[in-house]
Coordinates of C-alpha atoms in Angstrom, one line a residue:
M1 CA 18.9 -39.9 -8.5
I2 CA 21.8 -42.2 -9.8
H3 CA 23.6 -39.5 -11.8
H4 CA 23.6 -37.2 -8.8
N5 CA 25.3 -39.9 -6.6
I6 CA 27.9 -40.5 -9.4
F7 CA 28.4 -36.8 -9.7
R8 CA 28.8 -36.3 -5.9
G9 CA 31.4 -39.1 -5.9
F10 CA 33.2 -37.4 -8.7
V11 CA 33.2 -34.1 -6.8
I12 CA 34.6 -35.8 -3.7
F13 CA 37.3 -37.5 -5.7
C14 CA 38.3 -34.2 -7.4
L15 CA 38.6 -32.5 -4.0
L16 CA 40.7 -35.3 -2.5
F17 CA 42.9 -35.4 -5.6
S18 CA 43.3 -31.6 -5.5
F19 CA 44.5 -31.6 -1.9
T20 CA 47.0 -34.5 -2.3
V21 CA 48.4 -34.1 -5.8
A22 CA 48.0 -30.6 -7.3
P23 CA 50.0 -28.0 -5.3
S24 CA 47.9 -25.2 -6.8
F25 CA 45.1 -26.1 -4.3
S26 CA 47.2 -25.5 -1.2
L27 CA 46.3 -22.7 1.3
T28 CA 49.8 -21.4 1.0
E29 CA 49.4 -20.9 -2.7
S30 CA 46.0 -19.2 -2.2
V31 CA 47.5 -16.8 0.3
N32 CA 50.5 -16.1 -2.0
L33 CA 48.1 -15.3 -4.9
F34 CA 45.8 -13.0 -2.8
G35 CA 46.3 -9.4 -3.8
E36 CA 48.6 -10.3 -6.7
I37 CA 47.8 -10.4 -10.4
N38 CA 47.3 -14.2 -10.5
S39 CA 43.6 -14.8 -9.5
A40 CA 40.4 -16.3 -10.9
D41 CA 37.1 -14.6 -10.1
I42 CA 34.1 -16.0 -11.8
I43 CA 31.0 -13.8 -12.2
L44 CA 27.5 -15.0 -12.8
N45 CA 26.1 -12.2 -14.9
D46 CA 22.5 -13.2 -15.7
I47 CA 20.1 -16.2 -15.8
W48 CA 17.1 -17.0 -18.0
I49 CA 14.8 -19.9 -19.0
E50 CA 14.3 -21.5 -22.3
P51 CA 11.8 -21.6 -23.9
E52 CA 11.1 -18.0 -22.8
N53 CA 7.3 -18.4 -23.1
P54 CA 6.8 -22.2 -22.7
K55 CA 3.6 -24.0 -23.4
N56 CA 1.9 -26.0 -20.7
G57 CA 3.9 -29.2 -20.0
E58 CA 7.0 -28.1 -22.0
A59 CA 10.4 -28.9 -20.6
I60 CA 12.2 -26.0 -19.1
T61 CA 16.0 -25.4 -19.0
I62 CA 17.8 -22.8 -16.9
H63 CA 20.7 -20.9 -18.6
G64 CA 23.2 -18.4 -17.3
S65 CA 26.1 -16.3 -18.5
V66 CA 29.4 -16.5 -16.8
Y67 CA 32.8 -14.8 -17.2
N68 CA 36.1 -14.7 -15.4
S69 CA 37.2 -11.3 -14.2
G70 CA 40.5 -12.6 -12.9
T71 CA 43.8 -13.2 -14.8
I72 CA 44.1 -17.0 -14.8
P73 CA 41.8 -19.8 -16.0
T74 CA 39.6 -21.5 -13.5
E75 CA 41.2 -24.9 -14.2
D76 CA 44.5 -23.5 -12.9
V77 CA 42.8 -23.3 -9.5
T78 CA 40.5 -26.3 -9.4
D79 CA 38.9 -28.9 -11.7
A80 CA 35.6 -29.0 -9.8
V81 CA 33.6 -25.8 -9.7
T82 CA 29.9 -26.7 -9.1
I83 CA 26.7 -24.9 -10.2
A84 CA 23.5 -25.3 -8.2
Y85 CA 20.1 -24.6 -9.8
I86 CA 17.4 -23.9 -7.2
L87 CA 13.6 -23.8 -8.0
N88 CA 11.3 -22.3 -5.4
G89 CA 13.8 -23.1 -2.6
E90 CA 14.6 -26.7 -3.7
I91 CA 17.8 -27.8 -5.5
V92 CA 16.8 -29.3 -8.9
E93 CA 20.2 -29.8 -10.5
I94 CA 23.9 -29.6 -9.7
T95 CA 26.4 -29.4 -12.6
L96 CA 30.1 -28.8 -13.2
L97 CA 31.5 -25.6 -14.6
D98 CA 33.7 -25.9 -17.7
N99 CA 37.0 -24.1 -17.7
V100 CA 36.6 -20.3 -18.0
L101 CA 39.4 -18.3 -19.4
P102 CA 40.0 -14.8 -18.1
G103 CA 38.4 -11.8 -19.8
S104 CA 34.7 -10.9 -20.5
E105 CA 35.2 -11.8 -24.1
N106 CA 35.7 -15.4 -23.0
G107 CA 32.4 -15.7 -21.2
I108 CA 30.4 -18.9 -21.5
V109 CA 26.8 -20.0 -21.2
I110 CA 25.9 -22.5 -18.6
S111 CA 22.9 -24.8 -18.7
S112 CA 21.0 -26.9 -16.2
G113 CA 19.5 -29.2 -18.8
H114 CA 15.7 -30.0 -18.5
V115 CA 14.9 -29.5 -14.9
F116 CA 11.0 -29.1 -14.7
N117 CA 8.0 -29.0 -16.9
A118 CA 6.0 -25.8 -17.5
V119 CA 2.9 -25.4 -15.3
P120 CA 1.2 -22.0 -15.0
G121 CA 2.5 -20.1 -12.0
T122 CA 5.2 -17.9 -10.5
Y123 CA 8.7 -19.4 -10.1
V124 CA 11.6 -18.1 -8.1
I125 CA 14.8 -19.4 -9.7
T126 CA 18.2 -19.1 -8.0
T127 CA 21.5 -20.1 -9.6
I128 CA 24.6 -20.3 -7.5
I129 CA 28.0 -20.8 -9.1
N130 CA 31.0 -22.2 -7.0
Y131 CA 28.3 -23.8 -4.9
H132 CA 30.7 -26.1 -3.0
D133 CA 33.3 -23.3 -2.6
T134 CA 36.1 -25.1 -4.3
L135 CA 37.5 -21.8 -5.5
S136 CA 39.2 -20.3 -2.4
H137 CA 37.4 -17.2 -1.0
L138 CA 40.8 -15.5 -1.3
R139 CA 40.4 -15.8 -5.1
D140 CA 36.7 -15.6 -5.8
N141 CA 34.3 -13.0 -4.7
Q142 CA 31.2 -15.0 -3.6
E143 CA 28.9 -12.0 -3.7
N144 CA 28.8 -12.1 -7.5
N145 CA 28.2 -15.8 -7.7
I146 CA 24.4 -15.7 -7.1
V147 CA 21.5 -14.5 -9.3
Q148 CA 17.9 -14.9 -8.3
K149 CA 14.9 -14.0 -10.6
T150 CA 11.2 -14.5 -10.6
F151 CA 9.6 -15.9 -13.8
Q152 CA 5.9 -16.1 -14.7
I153 CA 4.8 -19.1 -16.7
G154 CA 1.4 -19.2 -18.3
E155 CA -1.1 -16.3 -18.0
K156 CA 0.5 -12.8 -18.4
L157 CA 1.1 -11.0 -15.2
P158 CA -1.4 -8.2 -14.6
W159 CA -0.2 -4.7 -15.0
I160 CA -0.8 -2.0 -12.4
V161 CA -1.3 1.7 -13.3
N162 CA -0.8 4.1 -10.4
F163 CA -1.0 7.9 -10.7
D164 CA -1.3 11.1 -8.8
T165 CA -3.2 14.2 -9.8
Y166 CA -2.0 17.8 -9.2
Q167 CA -4.1 20.9 -9.8
R168 CA -3.4 24.6 -9.7
Y169 CA -5.7 27.5 -10.4
N170 CA -4.7 30.2 -13.0
T171 CA -6.3 33.5 -11.9
E172 CA -5.7 35.1 -15.3
T173 CA -7.4 32.4 -17.4
N174 CA -9.8 31.0 -14.9
E175 CA -8.4 27.6 -15.7
Q176 CA -7.1 24.6 -13.8
K177 CA -3.6 23.5 -14.7
V178 CA -3.7 19.7 -14.4
T179 CA -0.7 17.4 -14.0
V180 CA -1.0 13.6 -14.1
R181 CA 2.1 11.8 -12.9
G182 CA 2.3 8.0 -12.5
E183 CA 3.9 4.7 -13.4
I184 CA 3.0 1.3 -14.8
T185 CA 4.4 -2.0 -13.5
D186 CA 3.4 -5.6 -13.3
I187 CA 2.3 -7.2 -10.0
L188 CA 6.0 -8.0 -9.2
L189 CA 6.8 -4.3 -9.6
K190 CA 8.8 -4.7 -12.8
K191 CA 8.6 -1.5 -14.8
I192 CA 6.7 -1.6 -18.0
K193 CA 8.4 0.6 -20.6
S194 CA 7.1 2.0 -23.9
Q195 CA 3.5 1.3 -23.0
E196 CA 0.7 3.4 -24.4
I197 CA -1.5 4.9 -21.7
M198 CA -4.8 6.7 -22.1
I199 CA -5.5 9.8 -20.0
D200 CA -9.3 10.6 -19.8
I201 CA -10.4 13.8 -18.2
G202 CA -14.1 14.1 -17.7
G203 CA -14.8 12.3 -20.9
T204 CA -13.9 15.4 -22.9
I205 CA -10.1 15.2 -23.0
Q206 CA -8.6 11.9 -24.1
E207 CA -4.9 11.8 -24.7
K208 CA -2.4 9.0 -25.3
I209 CA 1.0 9.1 -23.7
T210 CA 3.8 6.5 -23.5
S211 CA 5.7 5.3 -20.4
D212 CA 9.5 5.8 -20.4
D213 CA 12.2 3.3 -19.7
D214 CA 11.4 3.4 -15.9
G215 CA 7.7 2.8 -16.6
Q216 CA 6.8 6.4 -15.6
F217 CA 4.6 8.8 -17.4
L218 CA 3.7 12.5 -17.2
F219 CA 0.8 14.5 -18.7
E220 CA -0.1 18.2 -18.4
T221 CA -3.0 20.2 -19.6
S222 CA -5.4 23.0 -18.7
I223 CA -9.1 22.8 -18.4
P224 CA -11.8 25.5 -17.6
F225 CA -12.6 25.9 -13.9
K226 CA -15.8 24.0 -13.0
Y227 CA -17.9 24.2 -9.9
K228 CA -18.1 20.4 -9.6
P229 CA -15.5 17.6 -9.5
V230 CA -14.1 16.3 -12.8
E231 CA -13.1 12.7 -13.0
I232 CA -9.7 11.6 -14.2
L233 CA -8.8 8.1 -15.4
A234 CA -5.4 6.6 -16.5
H235 CA -5.6 3.2 -18.2
T236 CA -4.3 1.0 -21.1
N237 CA -6.1 -1.0 -23.7
E238 CA -4.6 -4.2 -22.3
N239 CA -7.1 -6.7 -20.7
S240 CA -4.9 -7.6 -17.7
V241 CA -4.5 -4.2 -16.1
V242 CA -5.3 -3.1 -12.6
T243 CA -5.8 0.6 -12.5
S244 CA -5.9 3.0 -9.6
K245 CA -9.4 4.1 -8.8
A246 CA -10.6 7.3 -10.6
Q247 CA -9.3 10.5 -9.2
E248 CA -10.8 14.0 -9.4
I249 CA -10.1 17.6 -10.1
F250 CA -11.9 19.5 -7.4
P251 CA -13.7 22.8 -7.6
V252 CA -11.2 24.6 -5.4
K253 CA -8.8 27.4 -6.4
I254 CA -5.4 26.2 -5.2
R255 CA -2.5 28.5 -5.8
Q256 CA 1.2 27.9 -5.6
N257 CA 2.4 26.4 -2.2
E258 CA -1.2 25.4 -1.4
S259 CA -3.0 22.1 -1.1
A260 CA -6.6 21.3 0.0
L261 CA -8.6 19.0 2.1
A262 CA -11.9 17.6 0.7
L263 CA -14.4 16.0 3.1
E264 CA -17.1 14.0 1.4
V265 CA -20.0 13.9 3.9
D266 CA -22.4 10.9 4.0
S267 CA -25.3 11.6 6.2
Q268 CA -27.7 8.8 5.1
P269 CA -30.3 7.8 6.1
S270 CA -32.4 10.9 5.8
K271 CA -34.1 10.3 9.1
S272 CA -30.8 10.8 10.9
N273 CA -30.9 13.3 13.7
L274 CA -27.6 14.6 12.4
K275 CA -28.3 14.8 8.7
D276 CA -28.2 18.6 8.8
A277 CA -25.8 19.0 11.6
P278 CA -22.6 21.0 10.7
L279 CA -19.2 19.3 11.3
T280 CA -16.3 21.0 13.2
V281 CA -12.9 20.3 11.7
V282 CA -10.0 20.8 14.1
L283 CA -6.6 20.9 12.3
F284 CA -3.2 20.6 13.9
K285 CA -0.1 21.4 11.7
D286 CA 2.8 18.9 11.9
N287 CA 2.0 17.9 15.6
Y288 CA -0.6 18.3 18.3
E289 CA 1.4 21.2 19.8
S290 CA 0.5 23.4 16.9
L291 CA -3.3 24.1 16.5
F292 CA -3.8 25.4 13.0
E293 CA -7.5 26.1 12.7
K294 CA -11.0 25.2 13.8
I295 CA -13.4 25.2 10.9
S296 CA -17.2 24.7 10.8
T297 CA -18.7 23.3 7.6
D298 CA -21.6 25.7 7.7
K299 CA -19.4 28.8 7.4
H300 CA -18.1 29.7 4.0
N301 CA -15.3 32.0 3.0
D302 CA -12.5 32.2 0.3
Q303 CA -10.6 29.4 1.9
S304 CA -13.4 27.1 3.1
F305 CA -16.7 26.3 1.5
K306 CA -19.3 23.6 0.8
T307 CA -20.5 22.4 -2.6
E308 CA -23.1 19.6 -2.7
N309 CA -21.8 16.9 -0.3
L310 CA -18.2 18.2 -0.4
F311 CA -16.5 20.5 2.1
L312 CA -13.3 21.9 0.8
T313 CA -10.6 24.0 2.6
T314 CA -7.3 25.1 1.3
L315 CA -4.1 24.7 3.4
P316 CA -0.5 25.7 3.2
S317 CA 1.2 22.7 1.4
E318 CA 4.2 20.6 2.4
H319 CA 3.0 19.9 5.9
R320 CA 1.5 17.0 7.8
Y321 CA -2.0 17.8 9.2
I322 CA -3.8 16.0 12.0
A323 CA -7.6 16.3 11.6
E324 CA -10.3 15.6 14.2
I325 CA -13.9 15.7 13.0
Y326 CA -16.7 16.5 15.5
V327 CA -20.4 16.6 15.2
E328 CA -22.5 18.2 17.9
G329 CA -19.4 18.2 20.2
R330 CA -18.7 14.5 19.9
I331 CA -15.6 13.2 17.9
L332 CA -16.6 11.4 14.8
D333 CA -13.4 10.6 13.1
A334 CA -9.6 11.4 13.1
F335 CA -6.8 11.0 10.6
Q336 CA -3.5 12.5 9.5
N337 CA -1.9 13.0 6.1
Y338 CA 1.0 14.8 4.4
F339 CA -0.3 17.4 2.0
P340 CA 2.1 17.9 -1.0
N341 CA 2.0 21.0 -3.2
N342 CA -1.1 21.3 -5.4
V343 CA -2.7 18.1 -4.2
V344 CA -6.2 17.6 -2.8
I345 CA -6.6 14.9 -0.2
K346 CA -10.1 13.5 -0.1
K347 CA -11.6 11.8 3.0
E348 CA -15.0 10.2 3.3
I349 CA -16.9 11.1 6.5
S350 CA -20.0 9.1 7.5
V351 CA -22.4 10.4 10.1
V352 CA -24.8 7.4 9.8
E353 CA -26.3 6.5 13.2
S354 CA -25.6 2.8 12.9
S355 CA -25.7 1.6 16.5
K356 CA -28.8 1.2 18.7
I357 CA -29.4 1.6 22.4
Q358 CA -32.5 1.0 24.5
F359 CA -33.0 2.3 28.1
R360 CA -34.6 0.4 31.0
V361 CA -35.5 2.5 34.0
I362 CA -36.3 1.0 37.4
N363 CA -36.4 2.0 41.0
E364 CA -34.2 0.5 43.8
F365 CA -36.6 -2.4 44.1
G366 CA -36.4 -3.3 40.4
D367 CA -39.9 -1.9 39.6
P368 CA -40.2 -0.5 36.0
Q369 CA -40.7 3.3 35.8
D370 CA -42.9 4.7 33.1
N371 CA -43.2 8.2 31.5
V372 CA -39.5 8.9 32.2
D373 CA -37.7 11.1 29.7
V374 CA -34.2 9.7 28.9
N375 CA -31.7 12.0 27.2
T376 CA -28.2 11.3 26.0
W377 CA -26.4 13.9 23.9
I378 CA -28.9 14.9 21.2
Y379 CA -31.0 11.7 21.5
S380 CA -34.1 11.4 23.7
E381 CA -36.9 8.9 24.3
Q382 CA -39.6 8.2 26.9
T383 CA -40.2 4.9 28.8
N384 CA -43.4 2.9 28.4
E385 CA -45.4 1.0 31.1
R386 CA -42.7 -1.7 31.1
G387 CA -40.1 1.0 31.9
V388 CA -38.2 0.7 28.6
T389 CA -37.7 3.1 25.7
E390 CA -37.9 2.4 22.0
W391 CA -34.6 1.6 20.3
I392 CA -32.6 4.7 19.5
E393 CA -30.1 4.9 16.6
V394 CA -26.9 6.5 17.8
L395 CA -23.4 7.1 16.6
P396 CA -20.9 4.5 17.9
T397 CA -18.4 5.9 20.4
F398 CA -15.2 6.8 18.7
T399 CA -12.9 6.5 21.7
S400 CA -13.1 5.1 25.2
K401 CA -12.2 8.5 26.5
E402 CA -15.6 9.8 25.4
P403 CA -18.4 7.4 26.6
Y404 CA -22.1 8.2 26.6
V405 CA -23.9 9.1 29.8
A406 CA -27.7 9.3 29.9
Q407 CA -29.9 11.4 32.1
A408 CA -33.4 10.2 33.2
T409 CA -35.9 12.8 34.3
F410 CA -38.9 11.4 36.2
P411 CA -42.5 12.8 36.3
D412 CA -41.8 14.2 39.8
G413 CA -38.8 16.2 38.4
E414 CA -36.2 13.9 40.0
T415 CA -33.1 13.1 37.8
S416 CA -30.8 10.1 37.8
W417 CA -27.9 9.1 35.6
S418 CA -26.7 6.0 33.9
E419 CA -23.2 4.6 34.3
P420 CA -20.9 5.8 31.4
F421 CA -21.1 3.3 28.5
L422 CA -19.5 2.6 25.1
I423 CA -21.2 1.2 22.0
E424 CA -19.5 -0.2 18.9
S425 CA -20.6 0.2 15.3
E426 CA -23.8 -1.8 14.5
E427 CA -24.0 -3.0 18.1
K428 CA -27.4 -3.1 20.0
K429 CA -27.2 -2.5 23.8
M430 CA -29.7 -2.1 26.6
I431 CA -28.7 0.4 29.4
T432 CA -30.3 0.2 32.8
I433 CA -30.8 3.4 34.9
V434 CA -31.7 3.1 38.6
K435 CA -33.8 5.9 40.2
G436 CA -31.7 7.6 42.7
N437 CA -28.4 7.0 40.9
Q438 CA -26.5 10.4 40.9
S439 CA -23.2 9.2 39.5

């Protein structure tokens, strides 16, 4: 642009003039002033846009507030202090800074002029004062010369409500003390203060609370102990709110310094060979060197029990637990979590047999072998006249360290084995067994 070229020429002229005419620009003078009372240190305090909430297509101006924390006016150092305005990584304007007298009371407002037109979206605006470094670094602290902010133009940024639920059982009242702690921010993680939030517990307790200056909120109450989970929601009446998924108060009696693990077991479809099989939960505390406990989901006591499709077990809190889940001796899942005090960690465990295998049994000449019983783990089928079995639904292999191996039992009593094999979730695979293979 023409005015940019004129401006750049003016800046170059000022710089040349300063080094040839004005002695205050000399390096010697800068060194002499360093550490003494004579200095100019400009500070960019804040930036904003006007209008604050522009309409589509409206011209936008970037403003900023500047003051001189030094002891001499900026013009005593240089006549050419530049300001760069950068929009989403591109320079959109460069202007000159007026003389700034020392003292915060002499601060001024800078302006870019109209630099872009409002279009809905997110904008990162960076303003840099002393862009061409005409104030010697011996005088001006460059770290306070840059401010960057993100602005949303158009549709309001969605808010996010995040919260955690804590529960503790009161033996004297047979009640659950419930604590809900959370925060509300926009999608750029800016805290939303003084916002009304609704806490809904099981549809029977509905309370309004307000977020503080840090966007945080806290709610405490007591409810009667129930032998089923109770749902908790935290939300606002705003339309553009993304809330955490509903949480639950679980039917477990957690005391002080305790937490709990809740396994939600999904054993659909009903024809599954494992739908009634108990799970074995192996827990390690803090690391694999410390085995904490082996628990079977079909055994109930004060610490571990099953209700509907939930298995719950209480644990000492403030530890990280590593859990391995087994069914009929095969590993099904594994995870690790830190368990804070009075928190229930819920995990969903699926024992759906989603993979399929089919066996083909032949002799050493490749002839199909019928009426052969093929067994692998808990699954079994018999070959037909073509030497193949029906498709068998099986669990996918969880780890390469635990492959399947199938045994074929022939009508004459001879047995042979398949090679070890793996199968992924929802995969269909045919496995060939050769009579006489003893591997």
